[in-house]
Amino acid sequence: MERAWIVVALAVILGVAITNYVVAHFAMTTDTYALLSPKLGWRIRETAFNVAFPQDAANVVVVIDAQTPELGEEAAAELAAHLSAQRSLFRSVERPDGGPFWAKNRLLFASTGEVKAATAQLLKAQPFLGPMASDPSLRGLASALSLALQGVNGGQASLQDLHTPIRALADALQGLAANNPAVLSWSSLIAAHQPDPRELRHIILVDPKLDFTQLEPGKLAIGAIRATANRLQLDAAHGVRVRLTGPVPLQDEEFATLAQRAGLIACLASGAMILMLWFAVRSLRLIASILATTLLGLMIATALGLAVFHRFNVISVAFIPLFVGLGIDIGIQFSVRYRAQQRATQDVRAALVATGHEMGGSLTLAATAIGVGFLAFGPTAYYGVSQLGVIAGLGIFTALALNLTVLPALIGLTRAPRAPDRRTSVRLSLIDKYVLRHRRLVLGTGVIAAVICAALLPLVRFDFNPMHLRSTEAESVATLIELMRDPDESPNTLEVIRSNLEAADELAARFRADPAVASAHTLSSFIPTGQPEKIALIADAASFLDLTLNPVAVAPTPNDLQVADSLKRIAAKLRRASIDHAMDSDTRRLADELSELARGSPAARAKAARVLLPGFTTVLDQIRQLLQPQLITIGTLPPEIVRKWQTPDGRARISISARGDSNDNAILSQFIASAVRIAPDVTGTAISLQAGGRAVVDAFIEAGALSFVAITALLLVSLRRVRDVAITMAPIVLTGLLTMGTCVLIRQPLNFANIIALPLLFGIGVAFHIYFVMSWRSGGSHLLTSSLARGIFFSALATGTGFGSLWASSHPGTASMGELLMISLVWTLAWRCCSNRRSWAVHPCRQHTRYRMRESPSLFRCAIKTGVPPEASAAAKSERRMVSSLTPS
């Protein structure tokens, strides 16, 4: 006590120095790719593939959906060009579905029948294309309609041929008049059918410059993409929708989702912990002392982590809840015992010394066991868990040292008032007596529960798909899920390398024959079949349409009076045609809209021109390029395409896509299994997902086994009785089995998020049981109604309610972590009510019979009758003096 001020002063100085160090050196990487060892077999194959075939710049995938194909093409071209100019933010910008090669040769990849149909339709649309190409204005549109009507009057065209364009134009003008303009698709008008959904979507692959020292590494790049899209007016009001997905947006939006209810969860967790601390110690001064000690320990543990590893990762940073939960547990155990001692004496120093004598051994053993268990995580191949174990292990020793030095000093200085005397809870006494009398039933129930849960273990499922841990309300998640439904767009592909293209083509044919495979592409997939016939068909159409698409002269831009006059004349012609040829109401509707536009203001006609004409210019350019195909061979393919599919030394790549929704774990697992049977050396994103999940599970199993062995060995050295070690560890195993069995029954799989909670649960379980066993060995009896049980009860409640509040998170992964914590802590508390009595029921009294009988025959007979160790009977009087610390009824 006389040195309390010195201890607190040193703690304050240390806290200030450590805080400055943490603030100056804190660093965190969000690069999840580096969390697994590169020495794993699948990581070695993945690295070899990435070296041979550098992957597309797909850290950010920009998905552009438009109401018409021409709008989509315009939006993709403009956005890609503007992003490419921002070299300070983007390394590369690519359009996998665009560029000169696809613009000229896209039609060659269609079937011969589809090429015939497309060229025939272009010839049929020639009367529309010619006037518009030579006069791309509203006047030219009126001329095109007039020429089409002449064809109907002359019998060269049918009324049905004009039905689609007339209706589309009427709808567009009617919407424009109502300030709700409908986008006119010139490609649909010319092709005479609705566009394929894939024609409405374009992809841009962006490789941004990332800053992994920030919580959101791609924030600047993503902000720049969105700002550019807004500046170009690529929005719903202009018929375009731009969405972002890919690794970087997924990761950044995940952190944003985590922050959505962070304030609420923090308030719930803090409030719940403080409330449980109040119920445990009933003193604001003690609560402040516990929290101050825990905060100081957290800063020291953070500094140790930075000193050892220089920065945290998204897994190792989980040491924070581990430290807080276990640090507060040690503080509660010490403080509750102190309050019990304080009731027996008014001397604060004597109460602290007695508490240190009684709790020092059990706290040291428990902290050492937990620390050794966490340090055993170090050798695992999952670097995130390995670093988490080392930091948490060092942290628990820090917490022990502070709770045995700084916490007593703070308690001595704050001098919390003496705790009121409390009577033993009648209900707890009844439960205690019932468990004692029916200890065999309790033990049998535990064994049966363990057997049942062990039988359910094969049904425990690990969900290796990280997409299931993300909120589907996030744009990046919803977009990626949508892409995954299309095998041609899904990122969950598999990759194989063969020594040459012939071997790759042969293996690709085997993949295509598998029902789980949707497609298998090689470099040969870029060589269309039947090229001579298709090129001849396209060349014939090009010769017929040459002057139509490339007029000798283009009319000058008309003035507004000329436009209005042309609109009046075509409106009159449409009315006559609707009467002479009994045309439908759409023709009369178009005539009325054109008349109204002719009578309107110049601004209205200018607005109509902006809505109707730009798409035609884009379509005209697309048609011109489509009619200029070239014979495609390996030698004529663009170098960038060849390099993505074949290395300079001739090795060839095979890319395989799954049939069905690759976001479905069953489909993805079947796809991987089929591919591995065909090519065991397969790699790719799908393998990374499944093998990465398996590596995480294996790492936790390895860490758990090493921790179990290390803790068991430590307890054997400390307790020196195999039976006592078994009594300590058996309830931990049972609680784990009950937790896993419950997960099976409620269909809650383990995942990358909630599996992180297991070390915390393991540490708390080890600590609780060591407290009980050490108290029992010291002569404690009726532990359920003791101050120790009170401390354990409220420690578990503080941890459970504090971290169980994560269940309220809108992030599915975080919510599942809170759910698993609550399930395990409920079983921990439920079994804690009877585990100590069960332990006494099987205590090896018989092995000490001889010397006990010689020492005190009556004492030993009393122990046999009551079912408690002899030390407990001898200490009955002492225990009754402590009854005032018991939980109130």
PDB file of C-alpha atoms in Angstrom, residues 587-724:
ATOM      1  CA  THR A 587     -48.903   5.414 -87.170  1.00  0.00           C
ATOM      2  CA  ARG A 588     -51.532   8.021 -86.233  1.00  0.00           C
ATOM      3  CA  ARG A 589     -49.854   8.439 -82.853  1.00  0.00           C
ATOM      4  CA  LEU A 590     -46.498   9.122 -84.505  1.00  0.00           C
ATOM      5  CA  ALA A 591     -48.114  11.590 -86.898  1.00  0.00           C
ATOM      6  CA  ASP A 592     -49.669  13.484 -83.973  1.00  0.00           C
ATOM      7  CA  GLU A 593     -46.381  13.606 -82.061  1.00  0.00           C
ATOM      8  CA  LEU A 594     -44.467  14.873 -85.097  1.00  0.00           C
ATOM      9  CA  SER A 595     -47.098  17.549 -85.746  1.00  0.00           C
ATOM     10  CA  GLU A 596     -46.919  18.662 -82.130  1.00  0.00           C
ATOM     11  CA  LEU A 597     -43.115  18.779 -82.307  1.00  0.00           C
ATOM     12  CA  ALA A 598     -43.271  20.839 -85.521  1.00  0.00           C
ATOM     13  CA  ARG A 599     -45.567  23.359 -83.826  1.00  0.00           C
ATOM     14  CA  GLY A 600     -43.450  23.429 -80.686  1.00  0.00           C
ATOM     15  CA  SER A 601     -40.516  25.636 -79.757  1.00  0.00           C
ATOM     16  CA  PRO A 602     -37.015  25.345 -81.234  1.00  0.00           C
ATOM     17  CA  ALA A 603     -35.822  24.178 -77.789  1.00  0.00           C
ATOM     18  CA  ALA A 604     -38.238  21.239 -77.931  1.00  0.00           C
ATOM     19  CA  ARG A 605     -36.912  20.186 -81.348  1.00  0.00           C
ATOM     20  CA  ALA A 606     -33.323  20.530 -80.141  1.00  0.00           C
ATOM     21  CA  LYS A 607     -34.148  18.324 -77.167  1.00  0.00           C
ATOM     22  CA  ALA A 608     -35.733  15.738 -79.471  1.00  0.00           C
ATOM     23  CA  ALA A 609     -32.611  15.737 -81.611  1.00  0.00           C
ATOM     24  CA  ARG A 610     -30.425  15.116 -78.544  1.00  0.00           C
ATOM     25  CA  VAL A 611     -32.591  12.145 -77.561  1.00  0.00           C
ATOM     26  CA  LEU A 612     -33.069  10.519 -80.980  1.00  0.00           C
ATOM     27  CA  LEU A 613     -29.916  11.116 -82.999  1.00  0.00           C
ATOM     28  CA  PRO A 614     -26.727  10.299 -81.015  1.00  0.00           C
ATOM     29  CA  GLY A 615     -27.497   6.597 -80.858  1.00  0.00           C
ATOM     30  CA  PHE A 616     -27.795   6.414 -84.655  1.00  0.00           C
ATOM     31  CA  THR A 617     -24.278   7.776 -85.133  1.00  0.00           C
ATOM     32  CA  THR A 618     -22.888   5.074 -82.828  1.00  0.00           C
ATOM     33  CA  VAL A 619     -24.832   2.307 -84.578  1.00  0.00           C
ATOM     34  CA  LEU A 620     -23.706   3.554 -87.984  1.00  0.00           C
ATOM     35  CA  ASP A 621     -20.053   3.380 -86.905  1.00  0.00           C
ATOM     36  CA  GLN A 622     -20.595  -0.120 -85.493  1.00  0.00           C
ATOM     37  CA  ILE A 623     -22.133  -1.340 -88.768  1.00  0.00           C
ATOM     38  CA  ARG A 624     -19.257   0.094 -90.793  1.00  0.00           C
ATOM     39  CA  GLN A 625     -16.719  -1.784 -88.663  1.00  0.00           C
ATOM     40  CA  LEU A 626     -18.710  -5.029 -88.607  1.00  0.00           C
ATOM     41  CA  LEU A 627     -18.572  -5.103 -92.387  1.00  0.00           C
ATOM     42  CA  GLN A 628     -14.751  -5.093 -92.384  1.00  0.00           C
ATOM     43  CA  PRO A 629     -13.770  -8.486 -90.899  1.00  0.00           C
ATOM     44  CA  GLN A 630     -10.353 -10.054 -91.370  1.00  0.00           C
ATOM     45  CA  LEU A 631      -9.333 -13.688 -91.503  1.00  0.00           C
ATOM     46  CA  ILE A 632      -8.337 -14.647 -87.964  1.00  0.00           C
ATOM     47  CA  THR A 633      -5.378 -16.942 -87.293  1.00  0.00           C
ATOM     48  CA  ILE A 634      -3.043 -17.366 -84.354  1.00  0.00           C
ATOM     49  CA  GLY A 635      -0.645 -15.076 -86.167  1.00  0.00           C
ATOM     50  CA  THR A 636      -3.192 -12.300 -86.748  1.00  0.00           C
ATOM     51  CA  LEU A 637      -4.627 -12.264 -83.220  1.00  0.00           C
ATOM     52  CA  PRO A 638      -3.770  -9.135 -81.212  1.00  0.00           C
ATOM     53  CA  PRO A 639      -0.591  -9.682 -79.134  1.00  0.00           C
ATOM     54  CA  GLU A 640      -2.375  -8.785 -75.891  1.00  0.00           C
ATOM     55  CA  ILE A 641      -4.874 -11.605 -76.421  1.00  0.00           C
ATOM     56  CA  VAL A 642      -2.186 -14.126 -77.351  1.00  0.00           C
ATOM     57  CA  ARG A 643      -0.112 -13.242 -74.279  1.00  0.00           C
ATOM     58  CA  LYS A 644      -3.063 -13.886 -71.982  1.00  0.00           C
ATOM     59  CA  TRP A 645      -3.462 -17.401 -73.359  1.00  0.00           C
ATOM     60  CA  GLN A 646       0.012 -18.523 -74.424  1.00  0.00           C
ATOM     61  CA  THR A 647       3.474 -17.876 -73.007  1.00  0.00           C
ATOM     62  CA  PRO A 648       6.450 -16.986 -75.209  1.00  0.00           C
ATOM     63  CA  ASP A 649       7.832 -20.518 -74.700  1.00  0.00           C
ATOM     64  CA  GLY A 650       4.589 -22.068 -76.023  1.00  0.00           C
ATOM     65  CA  ARG A 651       2.797 -23.092 -72.840  1.00  0.00           C
ATOM     66  CA  ALA A 652      -0.978 -22.759 -73.215  1.00  0.00           C
ATOM     67  CA  ARG A 653      -3.720 -21.884 -70.765  1.00  0.00           C
ATOM     68  CA  ILE A 654      -7.128 -23.500 -70.341  1.00  0.00           C
ATOM     69  CA  SER A 655      -9.869 -21.520 -68.565  1.00  0.00           C
ATOM     70  CA  ILE A 656     -12.864 -23.532 -67.323  1.00  0.00           C
ATOM     71  CA  SER A 657     -16.235 -22.149 -66.167  1.00  0.00           C
ATOM     72  CA  ALA A 658     -18.846 -23.884 -64.020  1.00  0.00           C
ATOM     73  CA  ARG A 659     -22.317 -24.718 -65.237  1.00  0.00           C
ATOM     74  CA  GLY A 660     -24.902 -22.937 -63.102  1.00  0.00           C
ATOM     75  CA  ASP A 661     -24.593 -20.404 -60.293  1.00  0.00           C
ATOM     76  CA  SER A 662     -20.992 -20.580 -59.074  1.00  0.00           C
ATOM     77  CA  ASN A 663     -21.997 -18.751 -55.873  1.00  0.00           C
ATOM     78  CA  ASP A 664     -23.769 -21.961 -54.818  1.00  0.00           C
ATOM     79  CA  ASN A 665     -21.356 -24.004 -52.693  1.00  0.00           C
ATOM     80  CA  ALA A 666     -22.770 -27.334 -53.891  1.00  0.00           C
ATOM     81  CA  ILE A 667     -22.384 -26.387 -57.564  1.00  0.00           C
ATOM     82  CA  LEU A 668     -18.923 -24.982 -56.982  1.00  0.00           C
ATOM     83  CA  SER A 669     -17.766 -28.061 -55.031  1.00  0.00           C
ATOM     84  CA  GLN A 670     -19.059 -30.422 -57.713  1.00  0.00           C
ATOM     85  CA  PHE A 671     -17.357 -28.316 -60.383  1.00  0.00           C
ATOM     86  CA  ILE A 672     -14.025 -28.404 -58.539  1.00  0.00           C
ATOM     87  CA  ALA A 673     -14.266 -32.150 -57.878  1.00  0.00           C
ATOM     88  CA  SER A 674     -14.962 -32.859 -61.559  1.00  0.00           C
ATOM     89  CA  ALA A 675     -12.105 -30.642 -62.682  1.00  0.00           C
ATOM     90  CA  VAL A 676      -9.631 -32.196 -60.243  1.00  0.00           C
ATOM     91  CA  ARG A 677     -10.496 -35.672 -61.542  1.00  0.00           C
ATOM     92  CA  ILE A 678      -9.646 -34.544 -65.064  1.00  0.00           C
ATOM     93  CA  ALA A 679      -6.594 -32.410 -64.201  1.00  0.00           C
ATOM     94  CA  PRO A 680      -5.203 -32.741 -60.647  1.00  0.00           C
ATOM     95  CA  ASP A 681      -2.939 -29.712 -61.163  1.00  0.00           C
ATOM     96  CA  VAL A 682      -5.875 -27.354 -61.724  1.00  0.00           C
ATOM     97  CA  THR A 683      -5.739 -23.927 -60.061  1.00  0.00           C
ATOM     98  CA  GLY A 684      -7.777 -20.726 -60.183  1.00  0.00           C
ATOM     99  CA  THR A 685     -10.201 -18.658 -58.126  1.00  0.00           C
ATOM    100  CA  ALA A 686     -12.579 -21.539 -57.392  1.00  0.00           C
ATOM    101  CA  ILE A 687      -9.733 -23.663 -56.017  1.00  0.00           C
ATOM    102  CA  SER A 688      -8.479 -20.718 -53.969  1.00  0.00           C
ATOM    103  CA  LEU A 689     -11.871 -20.337 -52.318  1.00  0.00           C
ATOM    104  CA  GLN A 690     -12.245 -23.976 -51.358  1.00  0.00           C
ATOM    105  CA  ALA A 691      -8.598 -24.729 -50.569  1.00  0.00           C
ATOM    106  CA  GLY A 692      -8.260 -21.456 -48.657  1.00  0.00           C
ATOM    107  CA  GLY A 693     -11.235 -22.406 -46.493  1.00  0.00           C
ATOM    108  CA  ARG A 694      -9.780 -25.846 -45.899  1.00  0.00           C
ATOM    109  CA  ALA A 695      -6.414 -24.296 -44.979  1.00  0.00           C
ATOM    110  CA  VAL A 696      -8.106 -22.041 -42.422  1.00  0.00           C
ATOM    111  CA  VAL A 697      -9.958 -24.968 -40.854  1.00  0.00           C
ATOM    112  CA  ASP A 698      -6.780 -27.059 -40.793  1.00  0.00           C
ATOM    113  CA  ALA A 699      -4.902 -24.164 -39.199  1.00  0.00           C
ATOM    114  CA  PHE A 700      -7.467 -23.835 -36.414  1.00  0.00           C
ATOM    115  CA  ILE A 701      -7.538 -27.604 -35.870  1.00  0.00           C
ATOM    116  CA  GLU A 702      -3.743 -27.651 -35.704  1.00  0.00           C
ATOM    117  CA  ALA A 703      -3.689 -24.640 -33.396  1.00  0.00           C
ATOM    118  CA  GLY A 704      -6.386 -26.183 -31.198  1.00  0.00           C
ATOM    119  CA  ALA A 705      -4.541 -29.488 -30.968  1.00  0.00           C
ATOM    120  CA  LEU A 706      -1.217 -27.805 -30.167  1.00  0.00           C
ATOM    121  CA  SER A 707      -2.892 -25.583 -27.580  1.00  0.00           C
ATOM    122  CA  PHE A 708      -4.646 -28.547 -25.997  1.00  0.00           C
ATOM    123  CA  VAL A 709      -1.377 -30.494 -25.751  1.00  0.00           C
ATOM    124  CA  ALA A 710       0.559 -27.495 -24.419  1.00  0.00           C
ATOM    125  CA  ILE A 711      -2.040 -26.632 -21.789  1.00  0.00           C
ATOM    126  CA  THR A 712      -2.401 -30.261 -20.735  1.00  0.00           C
ATOM    127  CA  ALA A 713       1.369 -30.577 -20.326  1.00  0.00           C
ATOM    128  CA  LEU A 714       1.499 -27.365 -18.293  1.00  0.00           C
ATOM    129  CA  LEU A 715      -1.313 -28.539 -16.020  1.00  0.00           C
ATOM    130  CA  LEU A 716       0.379 -31.904 -15.519  1.00  0.00           C
ATOM    131  CA  VAL A 717       3.542 -30.137 -14.384  1.00  0.00           C
ATOM    132  CA  SER A 718       1.589 -27.727 -12.148  1.00  0.00           C
ATOM    133  CA  LEU A 719      -1.143 -29.956 -10.687  1.00  0.00           C
ATOM    134  CA  ARG A 720       0.862 -33.215 -10.687  1.00  0.00           C
ATOM    135  CA  ARG A 721      -2.313 -35.313 -10.795  1.00  0.00           C
ATOM    136  CA  VAL A 722      -3.623 -36.813 -14.005  1.00  0.00           C
ATOM    137  CA  ARG A 723      -7.137 -36.936 -12.544  1.00  0.00           C
ATOM    138  CA  ASP A 724      -7.101 -33.212 -11.730  1.00  0.00           C
TER     139      ASP A 724
END
